[in-house]
Coordinates of N, CA, C and O and ligand atoms in Angstrom, one line a residue:
X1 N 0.8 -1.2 0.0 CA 0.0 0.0 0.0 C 0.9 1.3 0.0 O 0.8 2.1 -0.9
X2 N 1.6 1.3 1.0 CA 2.9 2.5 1.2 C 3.3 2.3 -0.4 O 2.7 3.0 -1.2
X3 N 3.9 1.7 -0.6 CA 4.9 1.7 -1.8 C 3.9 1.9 -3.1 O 4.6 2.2 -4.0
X4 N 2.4 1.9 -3.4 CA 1.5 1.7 -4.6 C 1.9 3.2 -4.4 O 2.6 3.8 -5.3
X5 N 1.7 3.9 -3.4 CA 0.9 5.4 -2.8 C 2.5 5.7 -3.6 O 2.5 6.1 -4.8
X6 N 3.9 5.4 -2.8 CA 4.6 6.4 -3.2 C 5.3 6.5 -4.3 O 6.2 7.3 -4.7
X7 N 4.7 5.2 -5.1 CA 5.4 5.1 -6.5 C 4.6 5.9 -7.8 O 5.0 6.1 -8.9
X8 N 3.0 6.3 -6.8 CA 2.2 7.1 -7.6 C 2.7 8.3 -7.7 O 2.8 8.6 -8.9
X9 N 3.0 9.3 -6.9 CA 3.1 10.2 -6.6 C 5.0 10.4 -7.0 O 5.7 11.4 -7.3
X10 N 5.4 9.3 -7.0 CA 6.8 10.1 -7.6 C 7.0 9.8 -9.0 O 7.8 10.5 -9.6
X11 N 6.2 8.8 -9.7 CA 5.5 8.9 -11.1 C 4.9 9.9 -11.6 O 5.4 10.3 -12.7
X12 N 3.8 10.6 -11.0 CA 3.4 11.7 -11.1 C 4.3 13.4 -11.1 O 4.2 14.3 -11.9
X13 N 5.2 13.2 -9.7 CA 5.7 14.3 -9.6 C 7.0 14.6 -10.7 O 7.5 15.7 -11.0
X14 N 7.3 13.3 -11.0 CA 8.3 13.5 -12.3 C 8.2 14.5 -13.7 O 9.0 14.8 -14.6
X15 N 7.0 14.9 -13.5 CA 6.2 15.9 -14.6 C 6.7 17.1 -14.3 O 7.3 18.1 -14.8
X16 N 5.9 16.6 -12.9 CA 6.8 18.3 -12.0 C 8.2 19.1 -12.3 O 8.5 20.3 -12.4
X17 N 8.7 17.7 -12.5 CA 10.4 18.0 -12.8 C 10.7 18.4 -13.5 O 11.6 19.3 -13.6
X18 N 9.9 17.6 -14.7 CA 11.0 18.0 -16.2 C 10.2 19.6 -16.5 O 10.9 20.5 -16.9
X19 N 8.6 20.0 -16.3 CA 8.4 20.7 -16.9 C 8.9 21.8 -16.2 O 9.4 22.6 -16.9
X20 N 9.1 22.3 -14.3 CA 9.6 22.9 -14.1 C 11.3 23.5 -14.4 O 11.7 24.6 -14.1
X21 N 11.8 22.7 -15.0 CA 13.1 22.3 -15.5 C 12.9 23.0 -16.6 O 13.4 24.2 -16.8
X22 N 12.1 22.2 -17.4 CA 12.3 23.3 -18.8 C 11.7 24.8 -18.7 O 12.4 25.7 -19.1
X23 N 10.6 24.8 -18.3 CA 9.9 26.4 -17.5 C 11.3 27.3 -17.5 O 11.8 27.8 -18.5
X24 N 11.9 27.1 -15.6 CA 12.9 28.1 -15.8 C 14.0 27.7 -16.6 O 14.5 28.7 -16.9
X25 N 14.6 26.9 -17.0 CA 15.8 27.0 -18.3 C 15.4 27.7 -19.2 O 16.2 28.6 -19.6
X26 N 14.3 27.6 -19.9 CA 13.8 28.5 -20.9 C 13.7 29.8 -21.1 O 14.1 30.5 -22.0
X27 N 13.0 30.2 -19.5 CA 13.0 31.5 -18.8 C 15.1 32.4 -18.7 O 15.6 33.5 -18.8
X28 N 15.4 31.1 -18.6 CA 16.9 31.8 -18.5 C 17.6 32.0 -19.8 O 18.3 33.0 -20.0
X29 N 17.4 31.4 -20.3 CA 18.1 31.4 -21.8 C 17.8 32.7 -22.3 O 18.6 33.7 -22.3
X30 N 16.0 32.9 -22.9 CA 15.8 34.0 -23.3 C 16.0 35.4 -22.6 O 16.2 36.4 -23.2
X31 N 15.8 35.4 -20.9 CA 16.3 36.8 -20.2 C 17.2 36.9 -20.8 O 17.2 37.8 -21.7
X32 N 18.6 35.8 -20.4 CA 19.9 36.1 -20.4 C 20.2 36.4 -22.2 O 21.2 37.1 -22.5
X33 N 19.7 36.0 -23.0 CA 19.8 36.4 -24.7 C 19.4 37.8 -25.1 O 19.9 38.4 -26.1
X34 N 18.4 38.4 -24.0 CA 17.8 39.7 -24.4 C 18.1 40.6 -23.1 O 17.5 41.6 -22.7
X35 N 19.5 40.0 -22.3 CA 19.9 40.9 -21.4 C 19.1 41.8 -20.2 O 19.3 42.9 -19.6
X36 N 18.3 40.9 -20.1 CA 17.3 41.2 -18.8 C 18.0 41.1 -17.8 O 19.0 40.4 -18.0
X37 N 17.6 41.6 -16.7 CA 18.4 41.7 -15.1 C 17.8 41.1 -14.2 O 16.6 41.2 -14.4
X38 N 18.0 40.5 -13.3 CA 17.3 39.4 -12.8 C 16.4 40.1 -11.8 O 16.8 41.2 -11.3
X39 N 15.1 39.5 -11.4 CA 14.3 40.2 -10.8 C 13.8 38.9 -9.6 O 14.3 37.7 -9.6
X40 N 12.6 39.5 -8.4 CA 12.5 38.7 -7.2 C 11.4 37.7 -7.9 O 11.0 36.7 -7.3
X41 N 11.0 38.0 -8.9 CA 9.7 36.6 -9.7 C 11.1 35.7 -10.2 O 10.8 34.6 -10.4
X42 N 12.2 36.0 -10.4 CA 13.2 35.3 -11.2 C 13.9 34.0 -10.0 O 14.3 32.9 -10.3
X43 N 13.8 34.4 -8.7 CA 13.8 34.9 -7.9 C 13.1 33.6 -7.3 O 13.9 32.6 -7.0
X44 N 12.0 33.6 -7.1 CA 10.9 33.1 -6.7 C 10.8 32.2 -7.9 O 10.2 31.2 -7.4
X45 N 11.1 31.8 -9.3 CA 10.9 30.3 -10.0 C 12.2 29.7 -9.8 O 12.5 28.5 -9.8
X46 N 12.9 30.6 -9.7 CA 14.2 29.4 -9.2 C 14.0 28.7 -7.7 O 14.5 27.6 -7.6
X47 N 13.6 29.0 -7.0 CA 13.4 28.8 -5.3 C 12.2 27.4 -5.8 O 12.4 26.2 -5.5
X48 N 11.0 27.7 -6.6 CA 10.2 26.2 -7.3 C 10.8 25.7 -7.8 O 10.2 24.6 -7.9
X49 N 12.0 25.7 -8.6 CA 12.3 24.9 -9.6 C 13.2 23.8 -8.3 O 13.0 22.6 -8.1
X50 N 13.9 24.5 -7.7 CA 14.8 23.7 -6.3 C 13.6 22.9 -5.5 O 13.6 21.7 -5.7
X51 N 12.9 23.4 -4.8 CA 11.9 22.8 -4.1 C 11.5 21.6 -4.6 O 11.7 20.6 -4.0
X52 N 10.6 21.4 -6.0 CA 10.1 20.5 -6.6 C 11.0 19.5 -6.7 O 10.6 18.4 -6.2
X53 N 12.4 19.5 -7.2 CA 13.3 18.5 -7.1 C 13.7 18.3 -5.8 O 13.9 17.1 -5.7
X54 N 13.9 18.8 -4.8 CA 14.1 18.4 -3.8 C 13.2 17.1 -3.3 O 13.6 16.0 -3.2
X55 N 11.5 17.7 -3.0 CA 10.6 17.2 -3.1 C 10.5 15.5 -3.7 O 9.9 14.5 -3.2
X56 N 11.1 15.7 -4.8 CA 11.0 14.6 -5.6 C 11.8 13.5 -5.0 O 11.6 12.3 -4.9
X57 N 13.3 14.4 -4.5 CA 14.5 12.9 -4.4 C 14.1 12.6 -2.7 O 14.6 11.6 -2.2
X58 N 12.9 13.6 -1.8 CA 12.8 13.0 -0.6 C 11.8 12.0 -0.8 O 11.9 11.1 0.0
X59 N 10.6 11.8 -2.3 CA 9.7 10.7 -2.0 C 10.6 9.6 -2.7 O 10.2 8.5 -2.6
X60 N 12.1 10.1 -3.7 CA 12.7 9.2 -3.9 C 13.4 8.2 -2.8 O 13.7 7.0 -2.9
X61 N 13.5 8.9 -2.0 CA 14.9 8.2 -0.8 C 13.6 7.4 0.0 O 13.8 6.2 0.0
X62 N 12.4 7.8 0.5 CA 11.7 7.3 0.6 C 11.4 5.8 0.2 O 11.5 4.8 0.9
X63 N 10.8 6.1 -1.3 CA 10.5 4.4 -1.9 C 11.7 3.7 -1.7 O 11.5 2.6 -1.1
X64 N 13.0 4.2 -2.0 CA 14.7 3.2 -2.1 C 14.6 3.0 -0.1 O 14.1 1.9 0.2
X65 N 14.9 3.7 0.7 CA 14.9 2.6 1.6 C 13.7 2.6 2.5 O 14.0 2.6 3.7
X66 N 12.5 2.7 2.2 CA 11.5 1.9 2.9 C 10.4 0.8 1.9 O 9.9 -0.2 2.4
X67 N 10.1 1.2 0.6 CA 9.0 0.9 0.5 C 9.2 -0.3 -0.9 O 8.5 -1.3 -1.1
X68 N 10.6 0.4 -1.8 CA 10.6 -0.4 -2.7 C 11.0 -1.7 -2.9 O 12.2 -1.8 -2.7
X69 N 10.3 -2.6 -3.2 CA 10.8 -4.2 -3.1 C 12.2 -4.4 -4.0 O 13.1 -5.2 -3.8
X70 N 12.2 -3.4 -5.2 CA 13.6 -3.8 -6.1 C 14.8 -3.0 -5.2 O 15.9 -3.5 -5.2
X71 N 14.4 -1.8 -4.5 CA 15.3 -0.7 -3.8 C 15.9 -1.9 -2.6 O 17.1 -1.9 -2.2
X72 N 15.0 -2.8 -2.0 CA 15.5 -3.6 -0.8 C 16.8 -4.6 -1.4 O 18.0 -4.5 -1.0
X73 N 16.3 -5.5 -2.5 CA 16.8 -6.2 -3.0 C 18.3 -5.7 -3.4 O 19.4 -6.2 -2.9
X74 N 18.3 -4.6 -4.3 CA 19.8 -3.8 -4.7 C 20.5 -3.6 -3.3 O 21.7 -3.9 -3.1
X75 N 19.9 -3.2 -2.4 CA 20.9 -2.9 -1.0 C 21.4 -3.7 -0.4 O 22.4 -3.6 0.3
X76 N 20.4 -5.1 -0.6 CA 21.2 -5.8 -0.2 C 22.4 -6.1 -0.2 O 23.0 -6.2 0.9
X77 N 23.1 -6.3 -1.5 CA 24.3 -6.0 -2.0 C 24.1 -5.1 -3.5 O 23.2 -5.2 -4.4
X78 N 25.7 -4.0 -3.4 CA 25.0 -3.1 -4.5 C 26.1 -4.3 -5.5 O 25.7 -4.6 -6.7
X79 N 27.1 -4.9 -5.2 CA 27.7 -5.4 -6.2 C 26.7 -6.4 -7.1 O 26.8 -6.3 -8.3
X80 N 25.7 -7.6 -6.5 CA 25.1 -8.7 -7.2 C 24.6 -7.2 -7.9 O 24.8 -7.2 -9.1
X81 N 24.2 -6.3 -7.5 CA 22.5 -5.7 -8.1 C 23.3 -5.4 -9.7 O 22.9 -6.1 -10.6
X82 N 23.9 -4.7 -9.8 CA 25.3 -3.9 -10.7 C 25.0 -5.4 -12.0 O 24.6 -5.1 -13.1
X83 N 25.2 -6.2 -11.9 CA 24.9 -7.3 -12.8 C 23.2 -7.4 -13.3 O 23.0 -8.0 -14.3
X84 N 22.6 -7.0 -12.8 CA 21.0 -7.0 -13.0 C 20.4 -6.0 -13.8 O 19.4 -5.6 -13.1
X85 N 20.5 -5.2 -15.1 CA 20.2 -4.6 -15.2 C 19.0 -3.4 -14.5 O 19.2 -2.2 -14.4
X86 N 18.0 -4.0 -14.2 CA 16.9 -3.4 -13.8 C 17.7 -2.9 -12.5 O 18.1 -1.7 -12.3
X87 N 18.1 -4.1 -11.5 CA 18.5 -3.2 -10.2 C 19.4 -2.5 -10.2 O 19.5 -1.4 -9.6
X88 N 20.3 -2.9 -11.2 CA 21.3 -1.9 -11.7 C 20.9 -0.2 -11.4 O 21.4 0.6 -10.7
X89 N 19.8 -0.2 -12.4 CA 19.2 0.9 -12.6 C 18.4 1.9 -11.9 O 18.4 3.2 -12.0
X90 N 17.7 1.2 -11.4 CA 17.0 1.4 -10.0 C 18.0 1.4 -8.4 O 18.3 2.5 -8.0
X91 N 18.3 0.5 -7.8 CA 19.4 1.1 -7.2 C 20.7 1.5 -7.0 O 21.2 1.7 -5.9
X92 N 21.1 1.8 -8.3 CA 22.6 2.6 -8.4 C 22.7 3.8 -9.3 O 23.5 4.8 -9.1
X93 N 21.9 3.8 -10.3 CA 22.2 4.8 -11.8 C 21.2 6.0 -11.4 O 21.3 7.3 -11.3
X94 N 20.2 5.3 -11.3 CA 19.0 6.4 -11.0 C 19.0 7.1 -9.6 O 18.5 8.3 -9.6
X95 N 19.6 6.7 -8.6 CA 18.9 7.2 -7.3 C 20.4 8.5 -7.6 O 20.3 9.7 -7.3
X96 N 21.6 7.8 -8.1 CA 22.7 8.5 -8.0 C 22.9 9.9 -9.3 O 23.7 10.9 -9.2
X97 N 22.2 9.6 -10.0 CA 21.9 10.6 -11.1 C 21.4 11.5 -10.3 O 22.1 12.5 -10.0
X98 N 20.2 11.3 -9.9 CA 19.1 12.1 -9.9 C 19.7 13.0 -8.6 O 19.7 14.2 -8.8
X99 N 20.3 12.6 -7.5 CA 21.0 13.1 -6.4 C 22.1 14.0 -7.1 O 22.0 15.2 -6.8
X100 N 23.0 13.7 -7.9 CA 23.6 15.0 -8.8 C 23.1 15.9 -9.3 O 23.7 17.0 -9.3
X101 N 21.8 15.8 -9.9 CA 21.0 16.8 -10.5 C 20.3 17.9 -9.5 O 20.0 19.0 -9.8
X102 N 20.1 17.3 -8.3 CA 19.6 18.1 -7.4 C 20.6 18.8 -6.4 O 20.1 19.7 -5.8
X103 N 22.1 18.3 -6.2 CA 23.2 19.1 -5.7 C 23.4 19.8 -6.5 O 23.8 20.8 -6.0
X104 N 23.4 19.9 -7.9 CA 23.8 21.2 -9.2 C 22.6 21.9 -9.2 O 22.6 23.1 -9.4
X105 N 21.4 21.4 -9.0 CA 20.2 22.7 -8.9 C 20.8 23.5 -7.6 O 21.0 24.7 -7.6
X106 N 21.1 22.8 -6.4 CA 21.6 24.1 -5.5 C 22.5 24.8 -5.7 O 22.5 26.0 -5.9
X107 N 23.4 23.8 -5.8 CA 25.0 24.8 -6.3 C 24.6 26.0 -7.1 O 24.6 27.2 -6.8
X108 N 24.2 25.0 -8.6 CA 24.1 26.7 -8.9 C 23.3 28.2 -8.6 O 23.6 29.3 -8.8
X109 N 22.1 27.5 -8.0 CA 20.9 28.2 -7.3 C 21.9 29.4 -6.2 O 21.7 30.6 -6.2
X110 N 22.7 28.8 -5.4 CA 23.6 29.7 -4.8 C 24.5 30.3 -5.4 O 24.5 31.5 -5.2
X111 N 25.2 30.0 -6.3 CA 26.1 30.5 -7.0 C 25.2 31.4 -8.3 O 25.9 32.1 -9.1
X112 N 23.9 31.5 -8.6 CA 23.2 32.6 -9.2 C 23.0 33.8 -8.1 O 23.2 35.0 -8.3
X113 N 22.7 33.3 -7.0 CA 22.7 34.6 -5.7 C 24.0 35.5 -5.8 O 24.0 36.7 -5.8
X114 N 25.0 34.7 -5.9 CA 26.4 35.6 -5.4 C 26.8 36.4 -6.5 O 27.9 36.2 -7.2
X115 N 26.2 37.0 -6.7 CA 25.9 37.9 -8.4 C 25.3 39.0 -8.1 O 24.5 39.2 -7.2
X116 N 25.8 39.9 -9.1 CA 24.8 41.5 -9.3 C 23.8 40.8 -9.7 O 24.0 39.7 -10.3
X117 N 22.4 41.4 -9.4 CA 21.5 41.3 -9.9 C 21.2 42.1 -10.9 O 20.4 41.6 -11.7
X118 N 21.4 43.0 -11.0 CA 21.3 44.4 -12.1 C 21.7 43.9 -13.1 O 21.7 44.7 -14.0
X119 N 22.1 42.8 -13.3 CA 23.1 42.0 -14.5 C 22.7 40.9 -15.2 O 22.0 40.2 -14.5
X120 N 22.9 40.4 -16.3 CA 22.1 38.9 -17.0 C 23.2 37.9 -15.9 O 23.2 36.7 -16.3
X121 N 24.0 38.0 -15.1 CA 25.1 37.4 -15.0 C 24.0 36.1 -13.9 O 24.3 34.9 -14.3
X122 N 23.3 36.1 -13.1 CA 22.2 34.9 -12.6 C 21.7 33.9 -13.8 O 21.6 32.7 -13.7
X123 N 21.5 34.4 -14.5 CA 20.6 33.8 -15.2 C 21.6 32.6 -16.3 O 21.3 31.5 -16.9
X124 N 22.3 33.1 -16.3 CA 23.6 32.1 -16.9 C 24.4 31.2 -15.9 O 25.0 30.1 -16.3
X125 N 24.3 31.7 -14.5 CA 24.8 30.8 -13.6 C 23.6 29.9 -13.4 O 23.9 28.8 -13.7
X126 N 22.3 30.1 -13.1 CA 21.3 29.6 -13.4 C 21.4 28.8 -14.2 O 21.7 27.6 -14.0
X127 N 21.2 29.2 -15.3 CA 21.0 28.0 -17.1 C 22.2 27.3 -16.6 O 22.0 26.2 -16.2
X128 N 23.2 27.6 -16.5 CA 24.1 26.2 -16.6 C 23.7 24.7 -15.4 O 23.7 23.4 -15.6
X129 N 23.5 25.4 -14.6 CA 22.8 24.1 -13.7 C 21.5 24.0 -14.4 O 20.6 23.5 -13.7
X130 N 21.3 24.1 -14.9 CA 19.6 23.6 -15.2 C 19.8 23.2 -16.6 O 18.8 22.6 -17.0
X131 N 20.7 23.2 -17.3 CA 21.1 22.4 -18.3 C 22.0 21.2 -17.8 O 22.0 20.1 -18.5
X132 N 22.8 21.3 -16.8 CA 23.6 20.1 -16.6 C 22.5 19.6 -15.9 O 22.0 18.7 -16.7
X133 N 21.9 19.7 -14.9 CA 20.4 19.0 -14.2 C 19.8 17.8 -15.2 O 19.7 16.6 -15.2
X134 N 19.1 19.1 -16.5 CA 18.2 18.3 -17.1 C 18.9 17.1 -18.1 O 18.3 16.0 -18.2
X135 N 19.8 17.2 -18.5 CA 20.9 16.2 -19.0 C 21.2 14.8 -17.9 O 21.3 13.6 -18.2
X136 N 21.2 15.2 -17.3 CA 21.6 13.7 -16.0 C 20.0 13.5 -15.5 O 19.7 12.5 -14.8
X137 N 18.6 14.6 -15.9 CA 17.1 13.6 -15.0 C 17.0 13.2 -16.4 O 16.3 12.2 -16.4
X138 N 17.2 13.5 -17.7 CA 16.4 12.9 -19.2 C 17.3 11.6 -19.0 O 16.7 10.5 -19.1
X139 N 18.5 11.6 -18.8 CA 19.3 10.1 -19.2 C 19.0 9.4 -17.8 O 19.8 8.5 -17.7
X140 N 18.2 9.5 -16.7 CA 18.0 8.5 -15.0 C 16.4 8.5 -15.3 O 15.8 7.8 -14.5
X141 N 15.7 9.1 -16.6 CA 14.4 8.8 -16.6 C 13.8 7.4 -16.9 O 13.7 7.3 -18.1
X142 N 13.4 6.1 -16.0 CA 12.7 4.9 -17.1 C 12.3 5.2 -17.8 O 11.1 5.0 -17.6
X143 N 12.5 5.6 -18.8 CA 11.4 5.9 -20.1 C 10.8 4.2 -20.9 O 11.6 3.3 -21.1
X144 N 9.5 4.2 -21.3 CA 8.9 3.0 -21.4 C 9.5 2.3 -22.5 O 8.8 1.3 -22.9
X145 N 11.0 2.8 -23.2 CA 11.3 2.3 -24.2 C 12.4 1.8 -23.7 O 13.3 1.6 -24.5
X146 N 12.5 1.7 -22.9 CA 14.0 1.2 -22.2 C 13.7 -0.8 -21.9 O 12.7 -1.5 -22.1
X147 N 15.0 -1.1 -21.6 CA 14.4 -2.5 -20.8 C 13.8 -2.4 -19.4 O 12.7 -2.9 -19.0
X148 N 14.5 -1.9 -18.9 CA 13.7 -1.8 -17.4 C 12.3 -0.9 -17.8 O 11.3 -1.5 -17.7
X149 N 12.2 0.0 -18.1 CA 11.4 1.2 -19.1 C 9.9 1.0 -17.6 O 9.7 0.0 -16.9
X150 N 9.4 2.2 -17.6 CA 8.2 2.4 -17.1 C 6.9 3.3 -17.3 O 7.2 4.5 -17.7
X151 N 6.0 3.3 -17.3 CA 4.8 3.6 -18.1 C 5.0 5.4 -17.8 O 5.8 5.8 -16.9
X152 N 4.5 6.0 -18.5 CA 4.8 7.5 -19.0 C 3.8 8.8 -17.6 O 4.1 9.9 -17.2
X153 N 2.5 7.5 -17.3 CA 1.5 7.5 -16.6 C 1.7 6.7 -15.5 O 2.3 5.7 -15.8
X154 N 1.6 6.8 -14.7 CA 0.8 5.4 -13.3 C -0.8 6.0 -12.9 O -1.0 7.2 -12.6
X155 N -1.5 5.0 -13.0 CA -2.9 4.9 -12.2 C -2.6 3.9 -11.1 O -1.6 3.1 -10.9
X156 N -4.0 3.9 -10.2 CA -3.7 3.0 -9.2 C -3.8 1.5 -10.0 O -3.2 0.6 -9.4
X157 N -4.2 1.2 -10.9 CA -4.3 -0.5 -11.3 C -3.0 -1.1 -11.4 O -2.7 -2.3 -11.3
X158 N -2.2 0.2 -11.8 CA -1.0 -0.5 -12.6 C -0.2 -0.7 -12.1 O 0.8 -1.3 -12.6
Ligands
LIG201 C1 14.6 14.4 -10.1 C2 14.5 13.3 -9.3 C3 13.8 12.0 -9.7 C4 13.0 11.8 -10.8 C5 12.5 12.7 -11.9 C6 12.6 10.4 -10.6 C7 11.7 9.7 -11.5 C8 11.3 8.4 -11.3 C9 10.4 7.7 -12.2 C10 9.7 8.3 -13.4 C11 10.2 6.4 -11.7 C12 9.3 5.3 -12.3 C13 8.0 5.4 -11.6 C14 7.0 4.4 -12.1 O1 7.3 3.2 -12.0 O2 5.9 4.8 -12.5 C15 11.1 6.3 -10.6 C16 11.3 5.1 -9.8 C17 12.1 5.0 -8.7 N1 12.9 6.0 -8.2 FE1 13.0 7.9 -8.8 N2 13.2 9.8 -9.5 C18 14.0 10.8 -8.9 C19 14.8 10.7 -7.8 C20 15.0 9.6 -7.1 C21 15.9 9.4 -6.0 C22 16.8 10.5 -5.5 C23 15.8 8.1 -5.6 C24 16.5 7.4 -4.4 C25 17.3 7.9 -3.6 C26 14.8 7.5 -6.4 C27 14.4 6.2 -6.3 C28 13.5 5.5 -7.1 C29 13.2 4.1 -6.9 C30 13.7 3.1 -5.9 C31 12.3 3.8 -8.0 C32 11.6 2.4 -8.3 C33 10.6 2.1 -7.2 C34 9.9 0.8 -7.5 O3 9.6 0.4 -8.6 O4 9.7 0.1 -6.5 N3 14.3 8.4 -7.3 N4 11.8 7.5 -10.4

């Protein structure tokens, strides 16, 4: 039951991710191309774009050591798992990706702060974590075309 609940919801919140992801990268690129100065709404989507990923790797760490039956099995030993593709992937590639992408959403999230604001100079410290980010969650995504691969959707049946 635990594990249906949090495999929905971090299925779900994965949407959160990427579209937040692309939202402010998008937002950065174009300020920073037409020399806009960073403002407290700039401000305030970078602070959601961090949050939401955060959010995500807490209901991640969550499923890996409480709820998921493949996350149990990999811990067991990470070396057998490393031979298994699926566990492979699930507990070594993915939890470890996705944990990079969300220390480079801070990093650079802080390192956009330590900047003039009066300046495009955020928004480029910005975009570069949010391009290295979205690069390491597109390649840790199961996408349903993979072998391990997972549905695009979850409902409760599935
Ligand atoms: C940006 C962060 C993350 C994204 C976008 C993401 C996305 C996903 C997606 C789409 C799935 C497949 C869900 C399904 O079967 O419908 C999944 C499964 C899983 N994720 Fe993540 N994840 C993230 C972070 C993490 C982290 C940090 C961990 C662990 C520390 C983690 C652990 C897992 C586990 C164990 C599963 C498989 C659960 C199971 O099938 O029992 N995830 N993740």
């Amino acid at each position: 039951m635990l594990h249906a609940l949090l495999l929905w919801l971090h299925s779900w919140f994965r949407w959160a991710v990427v579209v937040t992801t692309l939202v402010v990268g998008a937002r950065c690129a174009w300020a920073w191309a037409s020399g806009k100065s960073w403002s407290q709404r700039d401000a305030a989507r970078a602070r959601v774009w961090v949050s939401v990923l955060d959010t995500q790797v807490l209901l991640g760490m969550l499923l890996y050591f409480f709820a998921s039956p493949q996350a149990a099995i990999a811990r067991q030993s990470l070396r057998a798992a490393w031979s298994d593709p699926s566990l492979r992937f699930f507990g070594i590639q993915h939890p470890l990706s996705m944990l990079a992408a969300a220390a480079i959403a801070h990093a650079s999230w802080v390192w956009a702060r330590r900047t003039d604001d009066a300046t495009r100079e955020p928004f480029r410290r910005l975009g570069l974590g949010i391009l290295a980010a979205i690069v390491l969650i597109l390649l840790a995504i199961p996408w349903p075309f993979l072998t391990y691969g997972r549905p695009l959707t979850r409902f409760p049946w599935q």
